[in-house]
Short mmCIF file of C-alpha atoms and ligand atoms in Angstrom, two decimals:
data_model
loop_
_atom_site.label_atom_id
_atom_site.label_comp_id
_atom_site.label_asym_id
_atom_site.label_seq_id
_atom_site.Cartn_x
_atom_site.Cartn_y
_atom_site.Cartn_z
CA MET A 1 61.08 263.35 43.99
CA ARG A 2 63.90 265.85 43.52
CA ILE A 3 66.64 265.94 40.91
CA LEU A 4 69.87 264.92 42.65
CA VAL A 5 72.81 267.18 41.87
CA PRO A 6 76.31 265.76 42.45
CA LEU A 7 78.13 267.50 45.33
CA ALA A 8 80.98 268.76 43.21
CA CYS A 9 78.47 270.12 40.83
CA LEU A 10 76.51 271.87 43.63
CA ALA A 11 79.63 273.59 44.88
CA ALA A 12 80.43 274.80 41.43
CA LEU A 13 76.90 275.83 40.47
CA SER A 14 77.59 279.53 40.38
CA LEU A 15 80.66 278.92 38.22
CA GLY A 16 78.65 277.15 35.63
CA ALA A 17 80.15 273.69 35.95
CA CYS A 18 76.73 272.01 35.81
CA ALA A 19 75.76 273.05 32.32
CA VAL A 20 73.82 270.31 30.57
CA THR A 21 72.60 271.53 27.24
CA PRO A 22 73.72 274.54 25.23
CA PRO A 23 71.08 277.23 24.72
CA ALA A 24 69.20 276.73 21.51
CA ALA A 25 67.45 279.04 19.11
CA GLY A 26 63.87 280.12 19.60
CA VAL A 27 63.27 282.89 22.10
CA ALA A 28 65.94 285.47 21.33
CA VAL A 29 68.63 284.83 23.92
CA SER A 30 71.33 287.47 24.24
CA PRO A 31 74.63 286.44 25.86
CA PRO A 32 74.61 287.14 29.61
CA ALA A 33 76.97 289.86 30.84
CA THR A 34 78.99 287.55 33.05
CA PRO A 35 79.88 283.93 32.30
CA GLN A 36 77.38 281.56 33.83
CA ALA A 37 75.93 278.13 33.30
CA ALA A 38 74.46 277.53 29.90
CA ARG A 39 70.92 276.67 30.89
CA ALA A 40 68.86 273.83 29.54
CA PRO A 41 65.53 274.97 28.06
CA VAL A 42 62.55 275.16 30.40
CA THR A 43 58.95 274.72 29.26
CA ILE A 44 56.43 277.48 29.98
CA LEU A 45 52.74 276.75 29.30
CA ILE A 46 50.89 280.07 29.14
CA SER A 47 47.12 280.53 29.00
CA ILE A 48 45.54 283.79 27.90
CA ASP A 49 41.92 283.22 28.89
CA GLY A 50 39.42 284.02 26.15
CA PHE A 51 42.03 284.96 23.49
CA ARG A 52 40.46 284.32 20.09
CA PRO A 53 43.16 283.38 17.54
CA ASP A 54 42.24 286.20 15.16
CA TYR A 55 43.18 288.77 17.84
CA LEU A 56 46.71 288.01 16.64
CA ASP A 57 45.89 289.63 13.31
CA ARG A 58 44.79 293.00 14.70
CA GLY A 59 48.25 294.52 14.61
CA ILE A 60 48.26 295.05 18.39
CA THR A 61 50.31 292.03 19.51
CA PRO A 62 53.93 292.57 18.41
CA ASP A 63 55.35 290.11 20.93
CA LEU A 64 52.89 287.25 20.47
CA SER A 65 53.00 287.75 16.71
CA ARG A 66 56.80 287.52 16.78
CA LEU A 67 56.65 284.28 18.79
CA ALA A 68 54.12 282.92 16.27
CA ALA A 69 56.11 284.02 13.22
CA ARG A 70 59.29 282.43 14.55
CA GLY A 71 57.47 279.37 15.80
CA VAL A 72 54.26 277.43 15.26
CA ARG A 73 50.78 278.87 15.05
CA ALA A 74 47.37 277.17 14.95
CA ALA A 75 43.76 277.54 15.92
CA MET A 76 42.55 274.90 18.38
CA ARG A 77 39.14 273.42 18.92
CA PRO A 78 38.31 273.75 22.59
CA SER A 79 36.49 270.96 24.38
CA PHE A 80 32.77 271.25 25.06
CA PRO A 81 31.62 273.19 26.99
CA SER A 82 33.88 276.03 25.82
CA LYS A 83 34.22 277.35 29.39
CA THR A 84 37.31 278.13 31.43
CA PHE A 85 37.64 275.38 34.01
CA PRO A 86 36.64 272.39 31.83
CA ASN A 87 39.17 273.47 29.18
CA HIS A 88 42.11 274.31 31.41
CA TRP A 89 41.67 270.93 33.07
CA ALA A 90 41.39 269.23 29.66
CA ILE A 91 44.70 270.74 28.53
CA VAL A 92 46.60 269.51 31.60
CA THR A 93 44.93 266.08 31.87
CA GLY A 94 44.55 265.15 28.18
CA LEU A 95 40.91 264.27 28.90
CA ARG A 96 37.81 266.04 27.69
CA PRO A 97 35.45 267.35 30.40
CA ASP A 98 33.19 264.28 30.20
CA ARG A 99 36.16 262.22 31.43
CA ASN A 100 38.19 264.79 33.38
CA GLY A 101 35.34 265.46 35.81
CA ILE A 102 35.27 269.25 35.48
CA VAL A 103 32.18 269.24 33.29
CA SER A 104 31.39 272.92 33.84
CA ASN A 105 32.50 276.00 35.80
CA ASN A 106 29.59 275.33 38.14
CA MET A 107 28.28 271.85 38.75
CA GLU A 108 26.67 269.41 41.15
CA ASP A 109 27.49 265.80 41.88
CA PRO A 110 24.62 263.43 42.63
CA ALA A 111 26.91 260.94 44.40
CA GLY A 112 28.87 263.17 46.70
CA LYS A 113 28.32 264.83 50.00
CA ARG A 114 29.76 267.90 48.31
CA ALA A 115 26.75 269.49 46.74
CA LYS A 116 28.16 272.18 44.49
CA PHE A 117 31.34 273.04 42.63
CA SER A 118 32.25 276.62 41.75
CA MET A 119 35.48 278.09 40.35
CA ALA A 120 36.72 278.66 43.90
CA THR A 121 36.45 274.96 44.84
CA ASP A 122 39.82 273.41 45.60
CA ASP A 123 38.50 270.31 47.36
CA PRO A 124 40.56 267.56 45.65
CA TRP A 125 37.51 265.30 45.55
CA TRP A 126 36.15 267.22 42.53
CA TRP A 127 39.45 267.07 40.66
CA ASN A 128 40.50 263.46 41.18
CA ALA A 129 39.62 261.94 37.75
CA ALA A 130 43.15 262.22 36.36
CA PRO A 131 46.50 263.71 37.41
CA PRO A 132 47.46 267.01 35.81
CA LEU A 133 50.78 267.35 33.98
CA TRP A 134 52.61 268.84 36.98
CA VAL A 135 51.78 265.84 39.14
CA ASP A 136 53.24 263.42 36.59
CA ALA A 137 56.19 265.77 36.14
CA GLU A 138 56.89 265.86 39.87
CA ALA A 139 56.72 262.08 40.07
CA ALA A 140 59.33 261.89 37.31
CA GLY A 141 61.64 264.33 39.10
CA ILE A 142 60.77 267.28 36.86
CA ARG A 143 60.33 270.30 39.11
CA SER A 144 57.18 272.30 38.33
CA ALA A 145 55.79 275.70 39.27
CA ALA A 146 52.42 277.30 38.58
CA MET A 147 51.94 281.03 38.32
CA PHE A 148 48.19 280.33 38.29
CA TRP A 149 46.27 277.72 36.31
CA PRO A 150 42.79 276.47 37.18
CA GLY A 151 43.37 273.45 39.42
CA ALA A 152 46.98 274.32 40.30
CA SER A 153 46.12 275.03 43.93
CA VAL A 154 44.37 271.66 44.30
CA ALA A 155 46.26 268.96 46.21
CA TYR A 156 45.69 266.22 43.66
CA GLY A 157 44.90 262.93 45.36
CA GLY A 158 44.49 264.58 48.77
CA ALA A 159 41.36 264.61 50.93
CA ARG A 160 39.52 267.45 52.63
CA GLU A 161 38.60 266.77 56.24
CA ASP A 162 34.87 266.73 56.92
CA GLU A 163 35.28 268.62 60.20
CA TRP A 164 36.21 272.27 60.59
CA PRO A 165 38.75 273.69 59.69
CA ASN A 166 38.37 271.31 56.72
CA ASP A 167 42.08 271.02 56.07
CA VAL A 168 43.26 269.20 52.97
CA LEU A 169 45.49 266.28 53.90
CA GLY A 170 48.02 264.76 51.53
CA GLY A 171 47.95 265.18 47.79
CA ALA A 172 50.35 266.67 45.26
CA ARG A 173 50.63 270.23 44.00
CA PRO A 174 53.24 271.91 41.83
CA ASP A 175 56.48 272.48 43.81
CA ASP A 176 55.71 276.18 43.70
CA TRP A 177 52.26 277.70 43.37
CA ILE A 178 50.36 280.75 44.48
CA PRO A 179 46.68 281.01 45.54
CA TYR A 180 44.68 282.55 42.70
CA GLY A 181 44.15 286.29 42.86
CA GLU A 182 43.33 288.80 40.14
CA ALA A 183 45.11 291.48 42.17
CA VAL A 184 48.47 290.03 41.14
CA ASP A 185 49.10 292.05 37.99
CA GLU A 186 50.63 290.85 34.75
CA SER A 187 54.18 291.99 35.41
CA GLN A 188 54.14 290.58 38.95
CA ARG A 189 53.21 287.22 37.45
CA VAL A 190 56.12 287.43 35.02
CA ASP A 191 58.46 288.57 37.80
CA THR A 192 57.47 285.52 39.82
CA ILE A 193 58.33 283.20 36.93
CA ILE A 194 61.68 284.93 36.48
CA ASP A 195 62.42 284.79 40.23
CA TRP A 196 61.78 281.06 40.20
CA LEU A 197 64.15 280.70 37.25
CA ARG A 198 66.86 282.68 39.05
CA ARG A 199 67.19 279.98 41.66
CA PRO A 200 70.07 277.52 41.77
CA GLN A 201 69.54 274.59 39.48
CA ALA A 202 68.52 272.19 42.25
CA THR A 203 65.44 274.20 43.18
CA ARG A 204 64.71 275.76 39.81
CA PRO A 205 61.52 274.62 38.05
CA THR A 206 61.75 273.31 34.50
CA PHE A 207 58.00 273.09 33.78
CA LEU A 208 56.00 276.22 34.52
CA THR A 209 52.49 277.51 33.93
CA LEU A 210 51.37 281.11 33.64
CA TYR A 211 47.80 282.42 33.33
CA PHE A 212 46.18 285.75 32.41
CA GLU A 213 42.42 286.44 32.76
CA GLU A 214 42.34 290.05 31.54
CA VAL A 215 41.42 289.39 27.89
CA ASP A 216 38.47 287.20 28.92
CA THR A 217 37.25 289.77 31.43
CA ALA A 218 37.29 292.56 28.84
CA GLY A 219 35.78 290.26 26.19
CA HIS A 220 32.78 289.57 28.47
CA ARG A 221 32.35 293.16 29.54
CA TYR A 222 32.78 294.93 26.19
CA GLY A 223 32.58 292.23 23.52
CA PRO A 224 35.37 290.86 21.32
CA ASP A 225 35.39 293.83 18.92
CA ASP A 226 35.65 296.68 21.42
CA ALA A 227 38.70 298.94 21.74
CA ARG A 228 38.86 298.13 25.45
CA THR A 229 39.22 294.43 24.66
CA ASN A 230 42.01 295.33 22.24
CA ALA A 231 43.65 297.28 25.07
CA ALA A 232 43.55 294.16 27.26
CA VAL A 233 45.00 292.09 24.42
CA ALA A 234 47.82 294.62 23.99
CA LYS A 235 48.47 294.65 27.75
CA VAL A 236 48.86 290.89 27.96
CA ASP A 237 51.03 291.01 24.83
CA ARG A 238 53.34 293.43 26.62
CA ALA A 239 53.56 291.01 29.55
CA ILE A 240 54.64 288.28 27.11
CA GLY A 241 57.22 290.66 25.69
CA TYR A 242 58.46 291.39 29.19
CA LEU A 243 58.74 287.66 29.86
CA THR A 244 60.81 286.98 26.73
CA THR A 245 63.05 289.97 27.48
CA GLU A 246 63.69 288.81 31.04
CA LEU A 247 64.33 285.24 29.90
CA ALA A 248 66.88 286.56 27.43
CA LYS A 249 68.60 288.63 30.16
CA LEU A 250 68.81 285.51 32.29
CA GLY A 251 70.24 283.48 29.41
CA GLN A 252 67.32 281.10 29.88
CA PRO A 253 66.14 279.36 26.70
CA ALA A 254 62.49 278.35 26.83
CA ASN A 255 59.95 276.30 24.98
CA ILE A 256 56.95 278.58 25.24
CA VAL A 257 53.47 277.24 24.48
CA VAL A 258 50.78 279.92 24.51
CA VAL A 259 47.19 278.71 24.46
CA SER A 260 43.75 280.02 25.23
CA ASP A 261 40.87 278.02 26.63
CA HIS A 262 38.23 279.29 24.17
CA GLY A 263 37.32 282.30 22.05
CA MET A 264 34.57 284.88 22.47
CA THR A 265 31.47 285.92 20.51
CA PRO A 266 29.38 289.09 20.78
CA VAL A 267 26.11 288.91 22.72
CA THR A 268 23.34 291.47 22.71
CA ALA A 269 20.50 292.16 25.11
CA ASP A 270 17.88 291.35 22.46
CA GLN A 271 19.07 287.78 21.75
CA VAL A 272 17.73 286.17 24.88
CA ILE A 273 15.65 283.01 25.28
CA PRO A 274 13.59 283.25 28.48
CA LEU A 275 14.24 280.23 30.69
CA SER A 276 10.51 279.92 31.27
CA ASP A 277 10.03 279.30 27.51
CA LEU A 278 12.01 276.08 27.86
CA ALA A 279 10.68 274.46 31.00
CA SER A 280 8.31 275.13 33.86
CA GLU A 281 9.76 275.37 37.37
CA ALA A 282 7.17 272.74 38.30
CA ASP A 283 8.89 270.19 36.03
CA GLY A 284 12.59 270.82 36.36
CA ARG A 285 15.27 272.73 38.20
CA ALA A 286 17.79 274.69 36.15
CA VAL A 287 21.30 273.79 37.35
CA GLU A 288 22.92 276.37 35.08
CA THR A 289 21.70 279.08 32.72
CA GLY A 290 23.50 281.22 30.18
CA VAL A 291 24.92 280.07 26.85
CA PHE A 292 23.56 276.70 27.82
CA ALA A 293 20.97 275.66 30.36
CA SER A 294 21.01 272.33 32.13
CA PHE A 295 18.10 270.79 33.98
CA GLN A 296 17.30 268.12 36.51
CA PRO A 297 13.69 266.89 36.52
CA LEU A 298 11.71 267.23 39.73
CA PRO A 299 10.58 263.86 41.15
CA GLY A 300 7.75 262.41 39.07
CA ARG A 301 8.03 265.22 36.46
CA GLU A 302 10.53 263.47 34.17
CA ASP A 303 8.05 262.99 31.33
CA ALA A 304 6.66 266.49 31.60
CA LEU A 305 10.17 267.99 31.48
CA ALA A 306 11.07 265.77 28.51
CA ALA A 307 7.91 266.79 26.64
CA SER A 308 8.62 270.45 27.22
CA LEU A 309 12.31 270.35 26.27
CA SER A 310 11.70 268.16 23.21
CA ARG A 311 9.60 270.84 21.50
CA PRO A 312 11.64 272.49 18.68
CA ARG A 313 12.49 276.14 19.25
CA ASP A 314 14.48 278.80 17.42
CA HIS A 315 18.08 279.47 18.45
CA VAL A 316 18.34 276.62 20.97
CA GLN A 317 18.56 272.84 20.91
CA CYS A 318 17.90 270.51 23.83
CA TRP A 319 18.98 266.91 24.35
CA PRO A 320 18.70 264.37 27.14
CA LYS A 321 22.28 263.82 28.31
CA GLY A 322 22.56 260.43 26.59
CA GLN A 323 21.62 261.91 23.22
CA ILE A 324 23.95 264.89 23.02
CA PRO A 325 25.61 264.67 19.55
CA ALA A 326 28.73 262.49 19.64
CA ARG A 327 31.02 265.26 18.41
CA PHE A 328 30.59 267.03 21.76
CA HIS A 329 32.01 263.99 23.62
CA TYR A 330 29.74 264.99 26.49
CA GLY A 331 26.97 263.24 28.36
CA SER A 332 28.26 260.21 30.25
CA ASN A 333 29.64 261.91 33.37
CA PRO A 334 27.27 261.71 36.38
CA ARG A 335 27.92 265.41 37.03
CA ILE A 336 26.20 266.36 33.76
CA PRO A 337 22.52 267.08 34.48
CA ALA A 338 19.74 265.08 32.81
CA TRP A 339 19.05 267.65 30.06
CA LEU A 340 21.24 270.11 28.17
CA CYS A 341 19.89 273.02 26.11
CA LEU A 342 22.53 274.81 24.02
CA ALA A 343 21.89 278.25 22.55
CA ASP A 344 23.17 279.30 19.12
CA PRO A 345 26.25 281.56 19.26
CA GLY A 346 25.17 285.03 20.31
CA TRP A 347 22.07 283.81 22.14
CA ARG A 348 21.60 283.22 25.85
CA ILE A 349 19.07 281.41 28.01
CA MET A 350 18.22 283.60 30.97
CA SER A 351 15.74 283.66 33.83
CA LYS A 352 15.70 287.49 33.85
CA PRO A 353 16.48 290.07 31.15
CA PRO A 354 20.20 290.90 31.11
CA THR A 355 21.20 293.86 33.24
CA ARG A 356 24.57 294.40 31.56
CA PRO A 357 24.85 296.10 28.18
CA ASP A 358 26.07 294.10 25.18
CA GLY A 359 29.26 292.14 25.68
CA GLY A 360 30.77 288.77 24.88
CA GLU A 361 30.26 285.13 25.79
CA HIS A 362 31.69 281.64 25.31
CA GLY A 363 30.59 278.17 26.28
CA TYR A 364 28.86 277.50 22.93
CA ASP A 365 29.34 274.64 20.46
CA ASN A 366 33.08 274.00 20.62
CA ASP A 367 33.23 273.81 16.82
CA ALA A 368 31.76 277.32 16.33
CA PRO A 369 34.44 279.50 14.66
CA ASP A 370 34.24 282.20 17.35
CA MET A 371 34.94 279.60 20.06
CA ARG A 372 38.32 278.66 18.54
CA ALA A 373 41.31 278.96 20.82
CA LEU A 374 44.85 280.25 20.41
CA PHE A 375 47.95 278.07 19.99
CA ILE A 376 51.51 279.35 19.60
CA ALA A 377 54.65 277.30 20.23
CA ASN A 378 58.11 278.82 20.15
CA GLY A 379 61.50 277.60 21.27
CA PRO A 380 64.22 275.10 20.55
CA ALA A 381 61.81 272.16 20.50
CA PHE A 382 59.57 273.73 17.85
CA ARG A 383 59.69 274.42 14.17
CA ARG A 384 59.81 277.94 12.81
CA ALA A 385 57.23 279.66 10.61
CA LYS A 386 54.87 276.71 10.70
CA THR A 387 51.08 276.74 10.72
CA LEU A 388 49.25 273.62 11.84
CA PRO A 389 45.73 272.69 10.81
CA LEU A 390 42.98 272.84 13.46
CA PHE A 391 43.39 270.31 16.28
CA ASP A 392 41.68 269.51 19.60
CA ASN A 393 42.98 271.24 22.72
CA VAL A 394 43.47 267.91 24.55
CA ASP A 395 46.34 267.21 22.11
CA VAL A 396 48.38 269.97 23.79
CA TYR A 397 48.70 267.55 26.72
CA ALA A 398 50.53 265.02 24.55
CA LEU A 399 52.76 267.74 23.10
CA ILE A 400 53.79 269.07 26.52
CA ARG A 401 54.58 265.55 27.72
CA ARG A 402 56.91 265.12 24.78
CA VAL A 403 58.60 268.50 25.26
CA ILE A 404 59.21 268.10 29.00
CA GLY A 405 60.41 264.52 28.55
CA LEU A 406 57.53 262.47 29.93
CA PRO A 407 56.50 259.28 28.09
CA GLN A 408 53.13 259.39 26.36
CA ALA A 409 50.25 258.30 28.58
CA SER A 410 47.78 255.66 27.40
CA GLY A 411 44.00 255.97 27.46
CA LYS A 412 43.92 259.73 26.96
CA ASP A 413 41.65 261.69 24.61
CA GLY A 414 44.61 263.83 23.56
CA LYS A 415 46.97 262.45 20.89
CA LEU A 416 50.43 263.47 19.73
CA ALA A 417 49.89 262.85 15.99
CA PRO A 418 47.81 266.00 15.25
CA VAL A 419 50.46 268.23 16.88
CA GLU A 420 53.64 266.32 16.04
CA GLY A 421 54.21 268.66 13.09
CA ALA A 422 54.98 271.41 15.62
CA LEU A 423 58.13 269.62 16.71
CA ARG A 424 61.53 270.20 15.25
P1 AMP B 1 34.63 282.04 32.68
O1 AMP B 1 33.47 282.26 33.59
O2 AMP B 1 34.59 280.70 32.02
O3 AMP B 1 34.79 283.18 31.75
O4 AMP B 1 35.92 282.02 33.62
C1 AMP B 1 36.89 283.05 33.63
C2 AMP B 1 37.19 283.45 35.04
O5 AMP B 1 37.85 282.41 35.73
C3 AMP B 1 38.12 284.64 35.11
O6 AMP B 1 37.39 285.79 35.45
C4 AMP B 1 39.10 284.28 36.21
O7 AMP B 1 39.18 285.28 37.20
C5 AMP B 1 38.55 283.00 36.79
N1 AMP B 1 39.64 282.13 37.23
C6 AMP B 1 40.70 281.75 36.50
N2 AMP B 1 41.52 280.96 37.22
C7 AMP B 1 40.97 280.84 38.42
C8 AMP B 1 41.34 280.12 39.61
N3 AMP B 1 42.45 279.40 39.65
N4 AMP B 1 40.51 280.20 40.65
C9 AMP B 1 39.36 280.93 40.58
N5 AMP B 1 38.96 281.61 39.51
C10 AMP B 1 39.75 281.57 38.43
ZN1 ZN B 2 38.06 281.14 29.91
ZN1 ZN B 3 35.04 283.88 30.21
#
């Protein structure tokens, strides 16, 4: 559905006759050089992958720190597992991974013909548990645009043809979106957002997403405390500064919500649990290894696998999927393998010794302090100089619904109450 603009209004768009709401405080908005329509605020949901909230206190993020100081700041608890795809999908569906279907970055589904999911999978079948925010926004006539977000290139509700060329038929995507590519640099991403906002009102998005992977990439490669990770943090901060400057030039007020999907903790080559210490290949197949390992028993070897994984070990805990502690909210989805072994922060379960030098990882217990995620909200909808206590990342879903003008959805894991204090 599109917003209908009255004809007289369309004709007069460039003269500013279609102004709806005066610009409000928040992002510093300087008066435009020539008279133009006072723009209603847009909402921009930004994810900085792997940005640990304490990076804000390193004195290297003038622009993010300014948004936080003049807005709302909090640390968020990611959903388990504290990995990229499960958490981005949790934020835009209001459901934790157990219910949103993206239970890991890599997964299998016992029911489907589709054997494996990886981060490149855009077959809607994997993503169909719940509509993301932009799909509900579109249905309500709120135009949306995604400058990357995991799942934004998926035609929600569509179907991939079984036969070559395996086209996806039907389904809903944001009005504007771009296939994911790391080659699109930070300022090109910001330029794309600004170009979209330069359009006439009828085709201009009012709910936008923006995503940066650079801080996560550096965090993995060098660890969270390395100067090169700080350089990536500073680079993304500059992109945020560029965004706010360009918004101001455009006279475009914005409610900006900056989140991350998880934090990052240092890992070293000597803190490794050999996969073979947990289970024999004769008893079970490892579906995933790393900060956690998941296993499916081989036929007839269920008891042997259970006996092996039930033995207590240092630095790792294993559970059958039905007995994973309740606070993880994880274990009922068919895509979760029969057994989960979770390493302590800093440890990894690996089939071979690591080849890379020390670095960083995430995916651990979502309540571990180093896994905490960033939250900043700034703009006319939000309070100033406010710090919120820790909340769950699924609550961001409820907050965004409120800010973009969608009614609250029932049956979600995310709730408005823990984040309501962010609102003006
Ligand atoms: P993780 O393995 O959990 O650290 O995932 C982070 C990686 O996800 C980054 O290196 C990104 O390049 C990648 N990524 C983020 N968004 C997308 C996307 N839409 N499609 C494919 N990969 C993505
Ligand atoms: Zn991530
Ligand atoms: Zn990562």
